[in-house]
mmCIF file of C-alpha atoms and ligand atoms in Angstrom:
data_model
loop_
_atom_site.group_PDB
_atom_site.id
_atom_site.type_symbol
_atom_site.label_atom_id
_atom_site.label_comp_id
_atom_site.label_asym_id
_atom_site.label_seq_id
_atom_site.Cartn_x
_atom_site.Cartn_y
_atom_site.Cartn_z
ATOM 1 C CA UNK A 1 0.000 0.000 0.000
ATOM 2 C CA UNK A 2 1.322 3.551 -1.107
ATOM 3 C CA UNK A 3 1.253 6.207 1.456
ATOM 4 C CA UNK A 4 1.152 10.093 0.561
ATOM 5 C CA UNK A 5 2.360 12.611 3.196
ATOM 6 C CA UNK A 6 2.397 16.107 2.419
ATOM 7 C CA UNK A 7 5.294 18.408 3.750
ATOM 8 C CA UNK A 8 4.328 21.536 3.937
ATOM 9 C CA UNK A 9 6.638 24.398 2.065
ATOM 10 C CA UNK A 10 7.165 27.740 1.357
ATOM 11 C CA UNK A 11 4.116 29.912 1.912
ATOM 12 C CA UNK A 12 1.320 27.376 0.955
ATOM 13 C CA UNK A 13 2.889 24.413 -1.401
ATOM 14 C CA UNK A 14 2.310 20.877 -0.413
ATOM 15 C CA UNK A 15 5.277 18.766 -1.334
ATOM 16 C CA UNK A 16 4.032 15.053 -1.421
ATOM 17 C CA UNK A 17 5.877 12.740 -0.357
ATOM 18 C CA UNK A 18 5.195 8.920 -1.446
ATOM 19 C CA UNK A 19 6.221 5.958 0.321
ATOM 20 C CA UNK A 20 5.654 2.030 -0.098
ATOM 21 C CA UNK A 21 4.772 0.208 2.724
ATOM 22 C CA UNK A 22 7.379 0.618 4.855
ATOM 23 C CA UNK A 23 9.981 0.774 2.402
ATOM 24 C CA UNK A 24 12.810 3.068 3.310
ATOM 25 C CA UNK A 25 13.178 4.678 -0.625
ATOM 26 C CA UNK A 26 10.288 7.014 -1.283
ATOM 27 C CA UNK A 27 9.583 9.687 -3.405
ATOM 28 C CA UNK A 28 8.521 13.575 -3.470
ATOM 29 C CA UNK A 29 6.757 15.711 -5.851
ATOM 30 C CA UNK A 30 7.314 19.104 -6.946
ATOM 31 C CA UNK A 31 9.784 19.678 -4.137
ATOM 32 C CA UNK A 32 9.854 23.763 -4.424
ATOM 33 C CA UNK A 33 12.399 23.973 -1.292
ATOM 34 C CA UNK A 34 14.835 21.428 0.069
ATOM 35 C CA UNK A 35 14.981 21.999 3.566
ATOM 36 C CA UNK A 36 11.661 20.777 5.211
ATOM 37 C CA UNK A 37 12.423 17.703 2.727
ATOM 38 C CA UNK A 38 15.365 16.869 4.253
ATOM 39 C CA UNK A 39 14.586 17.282 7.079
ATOM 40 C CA UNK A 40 11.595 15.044 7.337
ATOM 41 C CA UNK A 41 13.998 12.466 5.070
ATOM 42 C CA UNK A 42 16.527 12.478 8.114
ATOM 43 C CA UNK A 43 14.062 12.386 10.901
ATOM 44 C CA UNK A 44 12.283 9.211 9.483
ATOM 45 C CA UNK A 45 15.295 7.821 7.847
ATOM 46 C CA UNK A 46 14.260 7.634 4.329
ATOM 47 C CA UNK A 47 16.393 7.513 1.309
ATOM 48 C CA UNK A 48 15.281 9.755 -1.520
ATOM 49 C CA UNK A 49 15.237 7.485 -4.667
ATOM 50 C CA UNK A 50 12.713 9.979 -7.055
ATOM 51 C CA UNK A 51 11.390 13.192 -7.586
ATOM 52 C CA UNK A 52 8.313 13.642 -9.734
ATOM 53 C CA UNK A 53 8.021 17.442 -11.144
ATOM 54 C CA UNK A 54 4.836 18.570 -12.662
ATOM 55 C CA UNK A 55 6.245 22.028 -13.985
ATOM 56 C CA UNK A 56 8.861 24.440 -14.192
ATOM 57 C CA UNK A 57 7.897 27.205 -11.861
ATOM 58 C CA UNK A 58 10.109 27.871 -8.511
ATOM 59 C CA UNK A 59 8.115 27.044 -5.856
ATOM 60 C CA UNK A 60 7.905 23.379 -7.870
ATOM 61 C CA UNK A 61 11.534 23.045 -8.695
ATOM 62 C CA UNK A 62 13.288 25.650 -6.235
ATOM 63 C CA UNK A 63 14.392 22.235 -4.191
ATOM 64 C CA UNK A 64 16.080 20.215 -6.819
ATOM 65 C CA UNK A 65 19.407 21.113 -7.099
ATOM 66 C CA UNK A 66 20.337 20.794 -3.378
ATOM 67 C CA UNK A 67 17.855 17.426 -3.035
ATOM 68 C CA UNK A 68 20.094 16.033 -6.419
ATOM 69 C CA UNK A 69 23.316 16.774 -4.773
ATOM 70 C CA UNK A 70 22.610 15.303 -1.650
ATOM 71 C CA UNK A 71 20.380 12.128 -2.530
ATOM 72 C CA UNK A 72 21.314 11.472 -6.176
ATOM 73 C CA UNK A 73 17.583 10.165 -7.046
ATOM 74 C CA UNK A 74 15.964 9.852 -10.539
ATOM 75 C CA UNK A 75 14.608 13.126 -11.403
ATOM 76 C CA UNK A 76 11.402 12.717 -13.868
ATOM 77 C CA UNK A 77 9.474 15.328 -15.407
ATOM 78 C CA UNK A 78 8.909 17.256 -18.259
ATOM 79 C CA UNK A 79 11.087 18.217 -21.466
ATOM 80 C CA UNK A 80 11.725 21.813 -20.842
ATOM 81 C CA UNK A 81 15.375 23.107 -20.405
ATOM 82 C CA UNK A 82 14.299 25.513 -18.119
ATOM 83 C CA UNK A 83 14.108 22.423 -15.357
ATOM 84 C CA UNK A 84 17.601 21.811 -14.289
ATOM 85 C CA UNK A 85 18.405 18.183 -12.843
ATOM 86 C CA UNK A 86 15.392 16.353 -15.094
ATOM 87 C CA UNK A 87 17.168 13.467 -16.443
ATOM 88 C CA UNK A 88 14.012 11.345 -17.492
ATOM 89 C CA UNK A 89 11.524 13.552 -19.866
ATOM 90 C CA UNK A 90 8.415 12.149 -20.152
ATOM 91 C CA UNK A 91 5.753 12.786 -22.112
ATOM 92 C CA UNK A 92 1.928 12.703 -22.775
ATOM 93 C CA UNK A 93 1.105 8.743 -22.760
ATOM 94 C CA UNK A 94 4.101 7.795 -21.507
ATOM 95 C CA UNK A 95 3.760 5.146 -18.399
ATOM 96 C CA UNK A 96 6.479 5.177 -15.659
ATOM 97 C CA UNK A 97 6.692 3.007 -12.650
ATOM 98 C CA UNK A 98 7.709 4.402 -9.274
ATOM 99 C CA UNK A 99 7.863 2.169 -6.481
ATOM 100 C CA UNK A 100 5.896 -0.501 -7.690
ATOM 101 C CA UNK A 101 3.146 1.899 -8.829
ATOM 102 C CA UNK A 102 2.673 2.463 -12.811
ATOM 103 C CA UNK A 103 1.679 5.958 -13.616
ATOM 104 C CA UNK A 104 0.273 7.085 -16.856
ATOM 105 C CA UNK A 105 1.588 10.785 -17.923
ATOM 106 C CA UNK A 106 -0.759 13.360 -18.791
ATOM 107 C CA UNK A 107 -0.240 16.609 -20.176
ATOM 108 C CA UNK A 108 -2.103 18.956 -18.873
ATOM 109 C CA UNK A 109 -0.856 22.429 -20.258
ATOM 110 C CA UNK A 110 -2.873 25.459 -19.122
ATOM 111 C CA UNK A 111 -1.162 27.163 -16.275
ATOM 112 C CA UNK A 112 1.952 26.378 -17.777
ATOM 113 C CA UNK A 113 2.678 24.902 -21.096
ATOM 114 C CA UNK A 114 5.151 22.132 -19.869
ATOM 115 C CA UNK A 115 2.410 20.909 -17.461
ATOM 116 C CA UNK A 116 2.481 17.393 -17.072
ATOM 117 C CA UNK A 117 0.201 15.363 -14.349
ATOM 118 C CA UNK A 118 0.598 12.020 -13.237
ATOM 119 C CA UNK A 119 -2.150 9.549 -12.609
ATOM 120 C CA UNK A 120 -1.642 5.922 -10.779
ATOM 121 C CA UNK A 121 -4.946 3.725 -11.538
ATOM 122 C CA UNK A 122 -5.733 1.080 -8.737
ATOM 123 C CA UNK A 123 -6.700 1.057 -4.909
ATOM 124 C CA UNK A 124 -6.539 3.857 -3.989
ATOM 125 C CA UNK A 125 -6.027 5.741 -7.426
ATOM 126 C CA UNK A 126 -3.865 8.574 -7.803
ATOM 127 C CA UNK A 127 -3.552 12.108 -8.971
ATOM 128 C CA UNK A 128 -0.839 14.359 -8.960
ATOM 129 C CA UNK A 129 -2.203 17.555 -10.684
ATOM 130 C CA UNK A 130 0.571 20.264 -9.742
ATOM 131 C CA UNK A 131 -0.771 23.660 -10.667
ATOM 132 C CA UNK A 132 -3.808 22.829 -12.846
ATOM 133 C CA UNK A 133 -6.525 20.967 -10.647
ATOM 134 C CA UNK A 134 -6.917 22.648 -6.922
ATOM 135 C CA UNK A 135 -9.661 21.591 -4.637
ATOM 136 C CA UNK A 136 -12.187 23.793 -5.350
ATOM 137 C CA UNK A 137 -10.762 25.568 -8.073
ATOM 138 C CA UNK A 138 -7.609 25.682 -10.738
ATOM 139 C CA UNK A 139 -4.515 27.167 -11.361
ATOM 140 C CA UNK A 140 -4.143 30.559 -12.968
ATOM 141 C CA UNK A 141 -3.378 30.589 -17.053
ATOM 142 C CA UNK A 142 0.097 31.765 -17.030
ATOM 143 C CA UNK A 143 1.228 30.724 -20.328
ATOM 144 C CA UNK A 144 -1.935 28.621 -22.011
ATOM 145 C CA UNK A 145 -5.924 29.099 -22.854
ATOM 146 C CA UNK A 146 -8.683 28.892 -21.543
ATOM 147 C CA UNK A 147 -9.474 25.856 -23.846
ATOM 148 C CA UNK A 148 -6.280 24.430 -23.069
ATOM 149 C CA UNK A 149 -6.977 24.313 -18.924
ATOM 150 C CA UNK A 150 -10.686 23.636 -19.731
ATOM 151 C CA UNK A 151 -9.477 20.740 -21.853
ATOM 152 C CA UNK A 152 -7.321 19.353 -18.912
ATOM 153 C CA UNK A 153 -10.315 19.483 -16.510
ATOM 154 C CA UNK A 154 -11.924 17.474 -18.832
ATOM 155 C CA UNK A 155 -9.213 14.431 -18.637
ATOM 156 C CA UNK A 156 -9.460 14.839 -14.865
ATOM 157 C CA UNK A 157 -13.195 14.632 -14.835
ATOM 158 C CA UNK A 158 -13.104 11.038 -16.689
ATOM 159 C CA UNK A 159 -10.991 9.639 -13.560
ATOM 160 C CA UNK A 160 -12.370 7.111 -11.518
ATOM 161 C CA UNK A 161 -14.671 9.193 -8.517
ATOM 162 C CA UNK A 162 -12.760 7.805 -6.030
ATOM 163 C CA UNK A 163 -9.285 9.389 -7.476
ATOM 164 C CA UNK A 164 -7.566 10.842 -4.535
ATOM 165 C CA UNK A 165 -6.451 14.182 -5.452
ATOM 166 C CA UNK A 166 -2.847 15.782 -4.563
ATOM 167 C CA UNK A 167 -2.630 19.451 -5.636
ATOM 168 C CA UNK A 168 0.189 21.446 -5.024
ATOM 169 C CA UNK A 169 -1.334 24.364 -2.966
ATOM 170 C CA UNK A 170 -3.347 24.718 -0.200
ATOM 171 C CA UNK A 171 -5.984 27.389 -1.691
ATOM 172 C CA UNK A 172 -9.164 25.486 -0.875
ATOM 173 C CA UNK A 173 -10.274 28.173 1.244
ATOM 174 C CA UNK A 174 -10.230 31.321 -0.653
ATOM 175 C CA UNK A 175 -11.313 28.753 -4.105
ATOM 176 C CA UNK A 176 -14.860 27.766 -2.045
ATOM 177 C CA UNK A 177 -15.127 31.068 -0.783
ATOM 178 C CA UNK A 178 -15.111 31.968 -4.504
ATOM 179 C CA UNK A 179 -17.165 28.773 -5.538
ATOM 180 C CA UNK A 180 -19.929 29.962 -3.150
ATOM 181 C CA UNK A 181 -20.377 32.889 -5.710
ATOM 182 C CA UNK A 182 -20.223 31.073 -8.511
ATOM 183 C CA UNK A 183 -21.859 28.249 -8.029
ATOM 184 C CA UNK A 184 -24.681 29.699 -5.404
ATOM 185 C CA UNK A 185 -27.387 27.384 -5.514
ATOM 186 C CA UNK A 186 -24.999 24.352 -4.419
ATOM 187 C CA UNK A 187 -25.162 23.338 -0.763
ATOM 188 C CA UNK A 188 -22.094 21.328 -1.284
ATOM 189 C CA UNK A 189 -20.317 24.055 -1.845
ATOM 190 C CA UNK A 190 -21.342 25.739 1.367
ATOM 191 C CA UNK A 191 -20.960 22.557 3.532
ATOM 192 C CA UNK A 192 -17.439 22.439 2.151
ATOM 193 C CA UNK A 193 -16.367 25.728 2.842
ATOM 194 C CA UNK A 194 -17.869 24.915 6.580
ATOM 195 C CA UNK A 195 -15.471 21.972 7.112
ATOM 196 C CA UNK A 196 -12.302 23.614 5.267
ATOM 197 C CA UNK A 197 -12.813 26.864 7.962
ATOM 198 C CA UNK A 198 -12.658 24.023 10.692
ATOM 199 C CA UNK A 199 -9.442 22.615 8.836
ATOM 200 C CA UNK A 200 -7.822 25.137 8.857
ATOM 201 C CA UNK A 201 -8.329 26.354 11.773
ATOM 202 C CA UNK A 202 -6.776 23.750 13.441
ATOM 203 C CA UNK A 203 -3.892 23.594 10.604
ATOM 204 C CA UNK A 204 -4.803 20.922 8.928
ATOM 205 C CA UNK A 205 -4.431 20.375 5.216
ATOM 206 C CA UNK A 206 -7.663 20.223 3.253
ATOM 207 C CA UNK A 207 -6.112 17.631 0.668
ATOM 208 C CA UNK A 208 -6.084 15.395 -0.664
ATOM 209 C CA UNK A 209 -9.310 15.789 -2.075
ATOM 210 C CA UNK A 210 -11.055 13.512 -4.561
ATOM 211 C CA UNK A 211 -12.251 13.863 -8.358
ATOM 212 C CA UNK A 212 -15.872 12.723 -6.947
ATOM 213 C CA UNK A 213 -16.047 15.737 -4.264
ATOM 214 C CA UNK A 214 -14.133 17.515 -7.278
ATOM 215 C CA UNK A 215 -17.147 17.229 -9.221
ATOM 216 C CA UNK A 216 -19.173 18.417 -6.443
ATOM 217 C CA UNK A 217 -18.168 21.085 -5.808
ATOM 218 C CA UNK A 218 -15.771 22.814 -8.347
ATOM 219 C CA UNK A 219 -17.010 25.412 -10.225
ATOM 220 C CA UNK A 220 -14.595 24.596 -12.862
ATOM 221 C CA UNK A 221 -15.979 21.189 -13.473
ATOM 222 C CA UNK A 222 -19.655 22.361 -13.238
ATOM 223 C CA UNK A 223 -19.769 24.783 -16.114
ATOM 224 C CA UNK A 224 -22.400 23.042 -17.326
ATOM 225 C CA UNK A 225 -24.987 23.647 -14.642
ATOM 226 C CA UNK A 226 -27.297 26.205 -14.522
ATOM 227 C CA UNK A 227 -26.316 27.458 -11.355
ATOM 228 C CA UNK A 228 -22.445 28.234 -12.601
ATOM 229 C CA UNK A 229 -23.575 29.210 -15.820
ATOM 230 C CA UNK A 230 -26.215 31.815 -14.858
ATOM 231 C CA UNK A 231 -23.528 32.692 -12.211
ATOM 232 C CA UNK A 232 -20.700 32.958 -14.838
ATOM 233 C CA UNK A 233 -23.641 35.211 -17.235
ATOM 234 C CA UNK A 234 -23.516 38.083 -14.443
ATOM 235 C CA UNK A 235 -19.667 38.516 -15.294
ATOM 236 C CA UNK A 236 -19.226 37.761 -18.418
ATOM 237 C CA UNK A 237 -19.953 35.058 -21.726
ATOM 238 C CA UNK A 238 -21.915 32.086 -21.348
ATOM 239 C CA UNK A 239 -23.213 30.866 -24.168
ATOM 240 C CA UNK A 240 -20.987 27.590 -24.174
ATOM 241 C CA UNK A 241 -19.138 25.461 -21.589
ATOM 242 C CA UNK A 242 -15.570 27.066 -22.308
ATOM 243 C CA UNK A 243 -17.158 30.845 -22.481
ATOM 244 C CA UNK A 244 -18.327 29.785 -19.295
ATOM 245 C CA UNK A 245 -15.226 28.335 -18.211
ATOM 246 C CA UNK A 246 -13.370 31.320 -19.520
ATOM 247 C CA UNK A 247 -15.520 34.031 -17.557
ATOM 248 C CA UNK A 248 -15.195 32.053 -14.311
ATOM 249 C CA UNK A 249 -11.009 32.047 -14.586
ATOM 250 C CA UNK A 250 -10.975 35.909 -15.492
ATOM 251 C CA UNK A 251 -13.547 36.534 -12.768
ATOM 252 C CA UNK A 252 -11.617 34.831 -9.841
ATOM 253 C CA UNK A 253 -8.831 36.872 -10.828
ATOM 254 C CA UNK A 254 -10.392 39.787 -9.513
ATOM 255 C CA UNK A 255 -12.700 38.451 -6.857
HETATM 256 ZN ZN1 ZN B 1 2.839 27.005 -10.849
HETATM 257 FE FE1 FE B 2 2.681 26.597 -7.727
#
């Protein structure tokens, strides 16, 4: 059985840490600073055998080059020079196994254009979604479309329900507090945002989450109800599932 710890980093990145059984080589994803890595690496004893890296921002990569240096692990990730230390590029389709787990690669561009998620199928399924799936919301369009990070959603919505999802920042708060405008007649939403003000309120993360409660309560990934859509109308276009999309990503940028 595959255990996922998150380590929390910088201001408000999760870096997740996987672990089989009670194997002493794990793994870490997106490690954006090396410190509270190592650290929790020397404190349990672990050796670190792989990093995963979704994209090429800082606060996903800041890590690497002091994590390679000390811990020599396979560094896997995306083919874009700006990423120093990758030394296994993968690709859209490609399948790589991790400690026993196979994960299927799946690009995901949007926030970035190198995005790249990784998905493990089986008990419990997998998702590592960097930057581009958040609980309750999704990552800011840095370098992509709209139609680009809408088509990513898409992939994400096909996983099995019960898809455990690891994002990369802990923003569920201020993403249902925005989800309660646009998406106003769900009560999901609203229950949600109850529990996550208990969460963290006590400090504790709010992922992972899954792609069922994704589809719940994301706005993103309920463009297609009324209640988003004659949300998304008071803003902006509506008259399709990506205008709608669209008007709810420009519209959290200034809410
Ligand atoms: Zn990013
Ligand atoms: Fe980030």
């Amino acid at each position: 059985m595959m255990s996922v710890t998150p380590i929390p980093a910088l201001s408000d990145n999760y870096i997740w840490l996987l672990r089989q059984d009670t194997s002493q080589s794990v793994c870490v994803v997106d490690p954006g600073e090396a410190p509270p890595v190592i650290e929790f690496l020397e404190r349990e004893s672990l050796n670190l055998e792989s990093i995963l890296i979704t994209h090429h921002h800082h606060d996903h990569t800041g890590g690497l080059a002091e994590l390679i240096k000390r811990y020599a692990p396979r560094v896997i990730g995306p083919a874009n020079p700006a990423i120093k230390g990758i030394d296994e590029t993968v690709e859209d389709g490609d399948e790589i196994r991790i400690m026993g787990r196979l994960f299927d690669v799946i690009a995901t561009p949007g926030h970035t254009l190198d995005h790249l998620s990784y998905f493990a199928a089986g008990i419990p399924a997998l998702l590592f979604c960097g930057d581009t799936l958040f609980c309750a919301g999704c990552g800011r369009l840095f370098e992509g479309t709209p139609e680009q990070m809408y088509t990513a959603l898409k992939k994400f919505a096909e996983l099995p329900e019960d898809t455990l999802v690891f994002a990369a920042h802990e923003y569920t708060l201020a993403n249902l507090t925005f989800a309660r405008a646009a998406d106003p007649e769900n009560e999901d939403v609203k229950h949600a945002l109850q529990e996550c003000e208990k969460a963290r309120t006590l400090d504790r993360p709010t992922l992972p989450s899954t792609i069922g409660r994704e589809l719940n309560i994301n706005p993103y990934l309920r463009v297609g109800t009324d209640s988003v859509r004659q949300a998304a109308g008071t803003q902006g276009v509506n008259h399709d599932d990506l205008a709608t999309f669209t008007t709810l990503r420009e519209w959290k940028n200034r809410f």
